[in-house]
CSV table of N, CA, C and O in Angstrom, one decimal:
chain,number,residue,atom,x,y,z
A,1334,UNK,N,81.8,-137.0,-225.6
A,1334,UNK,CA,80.4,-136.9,-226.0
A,1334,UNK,C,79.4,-137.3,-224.9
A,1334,UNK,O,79.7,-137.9,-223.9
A,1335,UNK,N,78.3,-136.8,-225.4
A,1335,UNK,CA,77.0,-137.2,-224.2
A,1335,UNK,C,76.9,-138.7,-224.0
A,1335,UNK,O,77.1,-139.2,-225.1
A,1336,UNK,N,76.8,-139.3,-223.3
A,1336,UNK,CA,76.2,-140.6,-222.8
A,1336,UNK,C,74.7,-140.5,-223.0
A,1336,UNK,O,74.1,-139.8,-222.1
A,1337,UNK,N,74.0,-141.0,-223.7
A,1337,UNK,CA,72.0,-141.5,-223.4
A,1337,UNK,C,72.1,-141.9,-222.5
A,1337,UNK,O,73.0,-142.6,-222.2
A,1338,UNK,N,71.2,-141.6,-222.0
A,1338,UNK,CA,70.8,-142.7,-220.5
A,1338,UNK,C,70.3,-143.5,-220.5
A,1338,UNK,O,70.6,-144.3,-219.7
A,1339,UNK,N,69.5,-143.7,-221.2
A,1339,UNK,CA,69.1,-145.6,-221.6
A,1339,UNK,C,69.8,-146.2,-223.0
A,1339,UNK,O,69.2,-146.2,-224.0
A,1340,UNK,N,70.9,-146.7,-223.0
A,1340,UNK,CA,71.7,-147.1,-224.1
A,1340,UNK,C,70.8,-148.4,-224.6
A,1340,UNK,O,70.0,-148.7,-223.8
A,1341,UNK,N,71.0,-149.1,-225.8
A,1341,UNK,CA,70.0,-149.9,-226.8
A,1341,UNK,C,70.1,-151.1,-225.8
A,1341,UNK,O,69.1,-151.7,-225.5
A,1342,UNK,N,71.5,-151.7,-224.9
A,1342,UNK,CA,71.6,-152.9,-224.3
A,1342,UNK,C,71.0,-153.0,-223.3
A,1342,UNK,O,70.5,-154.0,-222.9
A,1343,UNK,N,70.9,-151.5,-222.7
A,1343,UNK,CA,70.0,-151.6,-221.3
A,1343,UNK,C,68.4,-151.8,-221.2
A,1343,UNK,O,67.5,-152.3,-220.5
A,1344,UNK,N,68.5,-151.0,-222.6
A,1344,UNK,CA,66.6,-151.1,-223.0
A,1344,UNK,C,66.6,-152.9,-223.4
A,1344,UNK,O,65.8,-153.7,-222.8
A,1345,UNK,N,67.2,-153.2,-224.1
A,1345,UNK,CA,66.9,-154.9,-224.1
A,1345,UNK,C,66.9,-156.1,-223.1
A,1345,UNK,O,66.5,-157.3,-222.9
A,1346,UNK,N,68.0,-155.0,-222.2
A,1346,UNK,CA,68.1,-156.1,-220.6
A,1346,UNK,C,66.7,-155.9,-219.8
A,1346,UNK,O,66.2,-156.7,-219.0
A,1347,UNK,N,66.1,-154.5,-220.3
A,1347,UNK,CA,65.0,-154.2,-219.1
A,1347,UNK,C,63.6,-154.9,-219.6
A,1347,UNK,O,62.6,-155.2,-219.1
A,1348,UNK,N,64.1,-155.1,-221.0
A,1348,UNK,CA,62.7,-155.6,-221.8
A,1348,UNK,C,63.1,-157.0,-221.4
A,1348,UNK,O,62.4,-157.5,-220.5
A,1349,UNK,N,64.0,-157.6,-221.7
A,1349,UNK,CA,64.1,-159.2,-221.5
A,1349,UNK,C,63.6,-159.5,-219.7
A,1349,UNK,O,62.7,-160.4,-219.4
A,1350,UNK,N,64.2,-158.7,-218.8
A,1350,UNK,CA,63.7,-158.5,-217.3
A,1350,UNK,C,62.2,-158.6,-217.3
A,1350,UNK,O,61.6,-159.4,-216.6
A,1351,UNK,N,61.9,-158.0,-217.9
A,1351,UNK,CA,60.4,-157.3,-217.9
A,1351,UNK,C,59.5,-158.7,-218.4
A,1351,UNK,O,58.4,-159.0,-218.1
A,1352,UNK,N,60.5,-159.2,-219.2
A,1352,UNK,CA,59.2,-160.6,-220.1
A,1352,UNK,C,59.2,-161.9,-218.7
A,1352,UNK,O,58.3,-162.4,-218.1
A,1353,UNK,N,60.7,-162.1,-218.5
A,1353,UNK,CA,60.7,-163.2,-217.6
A,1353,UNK,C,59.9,-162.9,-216.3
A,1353,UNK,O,59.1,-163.8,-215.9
A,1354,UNK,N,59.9,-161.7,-215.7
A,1354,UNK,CA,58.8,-161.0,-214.7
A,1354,UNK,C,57.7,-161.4,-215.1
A,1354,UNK,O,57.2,-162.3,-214.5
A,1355,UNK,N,57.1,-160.8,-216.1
A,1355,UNK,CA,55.9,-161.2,-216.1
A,1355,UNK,C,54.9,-162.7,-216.5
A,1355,UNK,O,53.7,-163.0,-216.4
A,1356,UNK,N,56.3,-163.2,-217.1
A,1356,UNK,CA,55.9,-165.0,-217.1
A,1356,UNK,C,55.5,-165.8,-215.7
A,1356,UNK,O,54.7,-166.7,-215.5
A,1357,UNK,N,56.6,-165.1,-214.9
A,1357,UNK,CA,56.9,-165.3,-213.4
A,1357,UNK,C,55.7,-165.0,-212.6
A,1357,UNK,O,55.3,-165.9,-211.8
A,1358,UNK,N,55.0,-163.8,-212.8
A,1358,UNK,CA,53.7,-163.3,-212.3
A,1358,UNK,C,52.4,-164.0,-213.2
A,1358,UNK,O,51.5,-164.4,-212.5
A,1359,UNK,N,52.3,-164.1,-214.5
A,1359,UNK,CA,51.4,-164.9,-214.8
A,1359,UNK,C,51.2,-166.5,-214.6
A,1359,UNK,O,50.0,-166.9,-214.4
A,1360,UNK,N,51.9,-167.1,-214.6
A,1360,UNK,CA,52.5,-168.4,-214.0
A,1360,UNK,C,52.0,-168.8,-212.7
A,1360,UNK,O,51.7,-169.9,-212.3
A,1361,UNK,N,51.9,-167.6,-211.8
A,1361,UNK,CA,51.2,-167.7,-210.3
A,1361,UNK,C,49.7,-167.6,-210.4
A,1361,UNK,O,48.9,-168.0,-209.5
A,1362,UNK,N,49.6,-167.2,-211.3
A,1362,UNK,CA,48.2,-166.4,-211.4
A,1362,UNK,C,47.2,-167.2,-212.3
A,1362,UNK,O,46.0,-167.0,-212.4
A,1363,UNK,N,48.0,-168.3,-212.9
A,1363,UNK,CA,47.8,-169.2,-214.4
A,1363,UNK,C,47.1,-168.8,-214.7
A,1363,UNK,O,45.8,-168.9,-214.6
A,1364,UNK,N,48.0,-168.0,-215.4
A,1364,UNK,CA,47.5,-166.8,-216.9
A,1364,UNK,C,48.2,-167.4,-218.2
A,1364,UNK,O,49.5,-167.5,-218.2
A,1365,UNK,N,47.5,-167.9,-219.4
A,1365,UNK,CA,48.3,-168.0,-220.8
A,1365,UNK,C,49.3,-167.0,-221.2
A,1365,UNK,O,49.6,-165.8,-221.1
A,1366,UNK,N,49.9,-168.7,-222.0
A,1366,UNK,CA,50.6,-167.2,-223.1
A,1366,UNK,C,50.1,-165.9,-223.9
A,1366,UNK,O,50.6,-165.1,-224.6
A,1367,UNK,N,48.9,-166.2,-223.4
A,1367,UNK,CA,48.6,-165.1,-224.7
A,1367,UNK,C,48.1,-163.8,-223.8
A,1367,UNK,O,47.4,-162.9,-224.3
A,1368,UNK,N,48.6,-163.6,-222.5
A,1368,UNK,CA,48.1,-163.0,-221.4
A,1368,UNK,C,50.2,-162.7,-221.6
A,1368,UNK,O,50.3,-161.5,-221.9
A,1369,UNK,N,50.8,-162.9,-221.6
A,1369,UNK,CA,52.3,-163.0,-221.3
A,1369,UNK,C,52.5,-162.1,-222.4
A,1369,UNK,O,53.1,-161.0,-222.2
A,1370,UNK,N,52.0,-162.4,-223.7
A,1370,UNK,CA,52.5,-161.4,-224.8
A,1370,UNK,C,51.7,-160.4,-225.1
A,1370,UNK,O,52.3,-159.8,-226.0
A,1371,UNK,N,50.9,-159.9,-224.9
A,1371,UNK,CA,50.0,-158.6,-224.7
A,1371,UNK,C,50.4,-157.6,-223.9
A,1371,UNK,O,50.6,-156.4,-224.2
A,1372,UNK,N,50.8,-158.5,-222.1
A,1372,UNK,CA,51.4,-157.7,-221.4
A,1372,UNK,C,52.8,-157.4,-221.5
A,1372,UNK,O,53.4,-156.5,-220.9
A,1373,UNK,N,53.3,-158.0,-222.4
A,1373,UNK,CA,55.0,-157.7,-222.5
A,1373,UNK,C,54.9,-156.5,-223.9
A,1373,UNK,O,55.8,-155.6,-223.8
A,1374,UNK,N,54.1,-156.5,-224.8
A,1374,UNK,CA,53.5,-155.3,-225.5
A,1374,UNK,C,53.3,-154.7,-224.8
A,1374,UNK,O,54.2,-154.0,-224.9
A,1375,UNK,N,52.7,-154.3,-223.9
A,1375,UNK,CA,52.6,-153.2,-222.7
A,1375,UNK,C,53.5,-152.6,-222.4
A,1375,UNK,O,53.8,-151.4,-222.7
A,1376,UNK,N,54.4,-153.6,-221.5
A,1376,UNK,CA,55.5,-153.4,-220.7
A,1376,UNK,C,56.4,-152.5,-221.9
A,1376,UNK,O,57.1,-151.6,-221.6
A,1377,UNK,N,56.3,-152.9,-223.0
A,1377,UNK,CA,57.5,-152.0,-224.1
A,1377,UNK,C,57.0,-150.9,-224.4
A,1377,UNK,O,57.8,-150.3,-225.1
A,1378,UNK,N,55.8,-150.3,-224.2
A,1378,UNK,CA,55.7,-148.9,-224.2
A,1378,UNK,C,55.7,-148.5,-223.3
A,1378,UNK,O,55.4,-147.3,-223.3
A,1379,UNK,N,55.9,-149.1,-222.1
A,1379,UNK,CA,56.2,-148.7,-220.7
A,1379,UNK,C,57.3,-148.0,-220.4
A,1379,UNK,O,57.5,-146.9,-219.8
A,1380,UNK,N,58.3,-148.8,-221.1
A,1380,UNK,CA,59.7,-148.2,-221.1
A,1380,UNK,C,60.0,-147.8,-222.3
A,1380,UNK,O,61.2,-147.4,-222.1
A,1381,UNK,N,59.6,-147.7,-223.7
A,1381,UNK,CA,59.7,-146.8,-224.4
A,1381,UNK,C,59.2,-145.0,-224.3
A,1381,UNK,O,59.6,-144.1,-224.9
A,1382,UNK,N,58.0,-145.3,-223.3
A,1382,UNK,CA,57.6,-143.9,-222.8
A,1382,UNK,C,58.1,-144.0,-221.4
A,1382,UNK,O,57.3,-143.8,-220.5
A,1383,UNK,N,59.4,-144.4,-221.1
A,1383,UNK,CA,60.1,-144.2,-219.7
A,1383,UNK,C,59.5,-144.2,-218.4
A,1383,UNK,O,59.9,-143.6,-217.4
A,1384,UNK,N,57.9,-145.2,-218.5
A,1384,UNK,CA,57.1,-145.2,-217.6
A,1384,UNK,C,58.0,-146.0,-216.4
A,1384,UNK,O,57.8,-145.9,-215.2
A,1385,UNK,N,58.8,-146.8,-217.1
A,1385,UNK,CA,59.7,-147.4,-215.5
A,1385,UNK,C,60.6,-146.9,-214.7
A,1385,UNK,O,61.1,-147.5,-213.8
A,1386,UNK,N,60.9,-145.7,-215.1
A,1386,UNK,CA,61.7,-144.8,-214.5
A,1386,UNK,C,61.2,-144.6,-213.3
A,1386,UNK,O,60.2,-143.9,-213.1
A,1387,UNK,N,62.1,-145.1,-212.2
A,1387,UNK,CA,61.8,-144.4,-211.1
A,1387,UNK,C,60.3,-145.2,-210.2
A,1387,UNK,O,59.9,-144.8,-209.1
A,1388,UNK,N,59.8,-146.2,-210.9
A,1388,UNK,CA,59.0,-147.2,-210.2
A,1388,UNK,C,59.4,-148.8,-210.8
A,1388,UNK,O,60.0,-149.4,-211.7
A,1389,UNK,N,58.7,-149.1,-209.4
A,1389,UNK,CA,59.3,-151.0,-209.0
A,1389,UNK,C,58.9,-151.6,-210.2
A,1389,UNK,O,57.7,-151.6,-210.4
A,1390,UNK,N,59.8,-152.2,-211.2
A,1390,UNK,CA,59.5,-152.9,-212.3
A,1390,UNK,C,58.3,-154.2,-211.5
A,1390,UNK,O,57.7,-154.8,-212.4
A,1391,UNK,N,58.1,-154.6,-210.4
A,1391,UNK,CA,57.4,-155.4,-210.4
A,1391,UNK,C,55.9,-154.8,-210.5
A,1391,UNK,O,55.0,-155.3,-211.2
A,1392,UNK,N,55.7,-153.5,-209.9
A,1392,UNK,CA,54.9,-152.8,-210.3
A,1392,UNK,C,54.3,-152.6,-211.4
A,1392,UNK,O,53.1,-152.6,-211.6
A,1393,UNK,N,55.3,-152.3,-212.3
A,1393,UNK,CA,54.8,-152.0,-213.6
A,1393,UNK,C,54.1,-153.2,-214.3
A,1393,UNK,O,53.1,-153.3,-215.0
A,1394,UNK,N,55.1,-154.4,-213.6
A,1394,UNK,CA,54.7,-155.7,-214.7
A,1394,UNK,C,53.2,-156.2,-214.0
A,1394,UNK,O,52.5,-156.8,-214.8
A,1395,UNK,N,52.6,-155.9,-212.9
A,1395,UNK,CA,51.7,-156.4,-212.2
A,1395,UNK,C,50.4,-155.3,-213.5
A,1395,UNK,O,49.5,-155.7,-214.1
A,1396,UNK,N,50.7,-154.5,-213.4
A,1396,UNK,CA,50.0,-153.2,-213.6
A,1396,UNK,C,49.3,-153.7,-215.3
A,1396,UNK,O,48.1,-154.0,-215.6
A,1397,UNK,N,50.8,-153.8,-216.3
A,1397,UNK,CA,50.7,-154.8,-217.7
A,1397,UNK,C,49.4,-155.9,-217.7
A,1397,UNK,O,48.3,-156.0,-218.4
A,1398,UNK,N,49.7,-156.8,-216.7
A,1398,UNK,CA,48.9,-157.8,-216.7
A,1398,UNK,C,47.7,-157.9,-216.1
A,1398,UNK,O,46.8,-158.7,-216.2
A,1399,UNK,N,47.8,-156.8,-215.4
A,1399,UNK,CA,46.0,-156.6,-214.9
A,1399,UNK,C,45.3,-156.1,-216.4
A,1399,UNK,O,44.3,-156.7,-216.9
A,1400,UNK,N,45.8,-155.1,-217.0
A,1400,UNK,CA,45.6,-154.1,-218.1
A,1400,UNK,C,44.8,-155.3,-219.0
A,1400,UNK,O,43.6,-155.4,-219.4
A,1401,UNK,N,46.0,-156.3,-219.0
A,1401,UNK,CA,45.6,-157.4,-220.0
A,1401,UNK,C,43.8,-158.0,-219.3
A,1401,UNK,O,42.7,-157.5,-219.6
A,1402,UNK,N,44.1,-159.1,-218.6
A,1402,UNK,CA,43.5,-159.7,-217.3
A,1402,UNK,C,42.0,-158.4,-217.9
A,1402,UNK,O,41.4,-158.8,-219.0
A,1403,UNK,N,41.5,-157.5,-217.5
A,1403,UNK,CA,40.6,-156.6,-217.8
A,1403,UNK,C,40.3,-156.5,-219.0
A,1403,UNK,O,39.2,-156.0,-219.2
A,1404,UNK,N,41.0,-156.8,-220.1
A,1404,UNK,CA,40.3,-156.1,-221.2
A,1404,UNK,C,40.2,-157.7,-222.0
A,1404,UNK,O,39.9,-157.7,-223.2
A,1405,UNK,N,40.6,-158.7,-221.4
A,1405,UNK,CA,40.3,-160.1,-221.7
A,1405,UNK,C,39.2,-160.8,-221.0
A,1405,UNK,O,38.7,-161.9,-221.2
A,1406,UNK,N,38.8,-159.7,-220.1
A,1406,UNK,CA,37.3,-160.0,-219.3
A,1406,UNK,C,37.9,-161.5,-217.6
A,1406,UNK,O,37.1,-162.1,-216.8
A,1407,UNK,N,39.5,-161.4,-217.7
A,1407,UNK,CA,39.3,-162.5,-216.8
A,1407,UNK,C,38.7,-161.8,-215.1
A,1407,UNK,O,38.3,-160.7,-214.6
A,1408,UNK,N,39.0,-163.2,-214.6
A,1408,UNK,CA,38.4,-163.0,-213.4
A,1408,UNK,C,39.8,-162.6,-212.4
A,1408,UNK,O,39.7,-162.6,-211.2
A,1409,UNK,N,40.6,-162.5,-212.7
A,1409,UNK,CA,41.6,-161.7,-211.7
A,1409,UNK,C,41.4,-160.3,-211.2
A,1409,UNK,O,40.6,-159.6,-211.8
A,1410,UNK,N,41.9,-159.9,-210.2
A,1410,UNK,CA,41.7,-158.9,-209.6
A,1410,UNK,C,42.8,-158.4,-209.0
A,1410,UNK,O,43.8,-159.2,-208.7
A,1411,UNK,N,42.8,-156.8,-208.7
A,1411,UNK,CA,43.8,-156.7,-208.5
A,1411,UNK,C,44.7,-156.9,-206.8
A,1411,UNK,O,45.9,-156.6,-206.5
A,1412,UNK,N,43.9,-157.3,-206.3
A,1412,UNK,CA,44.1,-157.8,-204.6
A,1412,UNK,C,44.6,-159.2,-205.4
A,1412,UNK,O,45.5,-159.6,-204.6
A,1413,UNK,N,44.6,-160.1,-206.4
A,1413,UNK,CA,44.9,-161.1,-206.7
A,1413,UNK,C,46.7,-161.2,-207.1
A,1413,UNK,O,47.5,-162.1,-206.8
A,1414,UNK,N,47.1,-160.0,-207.7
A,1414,UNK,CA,48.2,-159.8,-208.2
A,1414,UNK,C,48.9,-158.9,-206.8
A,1414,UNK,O,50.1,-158.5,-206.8
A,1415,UNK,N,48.2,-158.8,-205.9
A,1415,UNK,CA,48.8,-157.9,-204.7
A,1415,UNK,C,49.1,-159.1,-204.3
A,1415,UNK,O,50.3,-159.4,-204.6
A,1416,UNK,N,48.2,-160.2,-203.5
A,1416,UNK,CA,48.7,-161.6,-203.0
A,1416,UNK,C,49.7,-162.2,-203.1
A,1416,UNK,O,50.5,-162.5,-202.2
A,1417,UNK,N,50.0,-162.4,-204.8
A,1417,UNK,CA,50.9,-162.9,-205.3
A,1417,UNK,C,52.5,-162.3,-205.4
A,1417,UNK,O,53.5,-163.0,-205.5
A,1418,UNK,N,52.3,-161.2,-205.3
A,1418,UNK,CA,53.6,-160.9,-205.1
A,1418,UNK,C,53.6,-160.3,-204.0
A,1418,UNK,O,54.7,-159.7,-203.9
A,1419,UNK,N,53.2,-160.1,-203.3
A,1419,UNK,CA,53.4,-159.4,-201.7
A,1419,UNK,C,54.0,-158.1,-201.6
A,1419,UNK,O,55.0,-157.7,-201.1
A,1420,UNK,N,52.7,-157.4,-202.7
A,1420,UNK,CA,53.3,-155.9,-202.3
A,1420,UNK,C,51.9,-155.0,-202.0
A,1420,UNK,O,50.8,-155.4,-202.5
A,1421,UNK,N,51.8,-153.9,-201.4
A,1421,UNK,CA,50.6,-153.3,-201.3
A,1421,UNK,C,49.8,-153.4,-202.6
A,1421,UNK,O,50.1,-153.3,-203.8
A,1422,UNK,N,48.5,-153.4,-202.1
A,1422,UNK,CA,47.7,-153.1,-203.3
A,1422,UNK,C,46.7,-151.8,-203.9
A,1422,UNK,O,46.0,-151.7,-204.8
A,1423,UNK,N,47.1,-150.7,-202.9
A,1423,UNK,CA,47.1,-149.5,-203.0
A,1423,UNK,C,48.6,-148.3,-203.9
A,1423,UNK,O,48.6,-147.1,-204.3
A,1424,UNK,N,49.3,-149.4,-203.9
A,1424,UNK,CA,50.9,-148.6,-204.2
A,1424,UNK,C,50.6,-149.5,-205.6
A,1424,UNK,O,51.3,-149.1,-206.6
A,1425,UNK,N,49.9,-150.3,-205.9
A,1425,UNK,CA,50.2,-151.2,-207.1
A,1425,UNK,C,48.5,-150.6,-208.3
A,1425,UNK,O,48.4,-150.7,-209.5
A,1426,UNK,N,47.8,-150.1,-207.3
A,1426,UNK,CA,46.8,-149.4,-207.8
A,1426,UNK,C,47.0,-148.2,-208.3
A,1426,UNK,O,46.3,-147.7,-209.1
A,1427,UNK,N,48.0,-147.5,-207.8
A,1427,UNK,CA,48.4,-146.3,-208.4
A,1427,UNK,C,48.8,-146.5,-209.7
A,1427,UNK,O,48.1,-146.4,-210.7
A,1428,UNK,N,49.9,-147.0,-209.6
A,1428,UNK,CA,50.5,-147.1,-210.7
A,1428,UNK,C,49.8,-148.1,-211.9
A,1428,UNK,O,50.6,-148.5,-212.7
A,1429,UNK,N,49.0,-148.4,-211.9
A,1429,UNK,CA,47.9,-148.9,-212.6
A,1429,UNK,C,47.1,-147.7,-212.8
A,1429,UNK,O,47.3,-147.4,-214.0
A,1430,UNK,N,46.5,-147.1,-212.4
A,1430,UNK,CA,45.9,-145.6,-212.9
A,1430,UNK,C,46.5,-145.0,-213.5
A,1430,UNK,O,46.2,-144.8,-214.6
A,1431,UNK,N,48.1,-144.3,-212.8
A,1431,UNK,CA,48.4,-143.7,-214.1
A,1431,UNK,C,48.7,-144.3,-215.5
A,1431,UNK,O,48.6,-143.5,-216.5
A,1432,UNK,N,49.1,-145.7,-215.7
A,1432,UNK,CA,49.5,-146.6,-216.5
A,1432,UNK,C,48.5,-146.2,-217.6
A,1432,UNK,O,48.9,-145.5,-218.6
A,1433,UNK,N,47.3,-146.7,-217.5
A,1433,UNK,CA,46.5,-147.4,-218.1
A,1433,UNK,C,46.0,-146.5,-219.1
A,1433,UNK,O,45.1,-146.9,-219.9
């Protein structure tokens, strides 16, 4: 028989990945819990619509918490979450556009 390519354990390892990630990134940034569970609601239609396929889960999780961060009115930016994790902020902008 066929193999799925994302079997139920892997989708739960990537979501569990995905939450500690982004505690990890809001934590730097001291962002609430309530900034951690919004963006982890993100992050799961992320990969329920296979948006992490094939891009840097840190990406994505940066991408979640800006989404949040913006529609919570804070004052982060996205050169702020580029800092913090030391990845371009042009490569982390993309994928925030198509995200969003």
């Amino acid at each position: 028989g066929g193999r799925r390519p994302f079997s139920r354990d892997s989708r739960e390892t990537t979501l569990a990945n995905g939450r500690r990630r982004i505690a990890e990134v809001a934590n730097r940034l001291r962002l609430g819990n309530q900034f951690i569970d919004a963006a982890h609601r993100l992050f799961t239609i992320a990969v329920e619509k296979n948006f992490v396929q094939g891009r840097r889960t840190t990406h994505v999780v940066a991408s979640c918490l800006y989404i949040v961060c913006r529609q919570e009115k804070s004052q982060q930016m996205l050169i702020d979450f580029s800092d913090a994790l030391q990845v371009n902020v042009y490569s982390l902008g993309t994928c925030f556009l198509k995200f969003r």
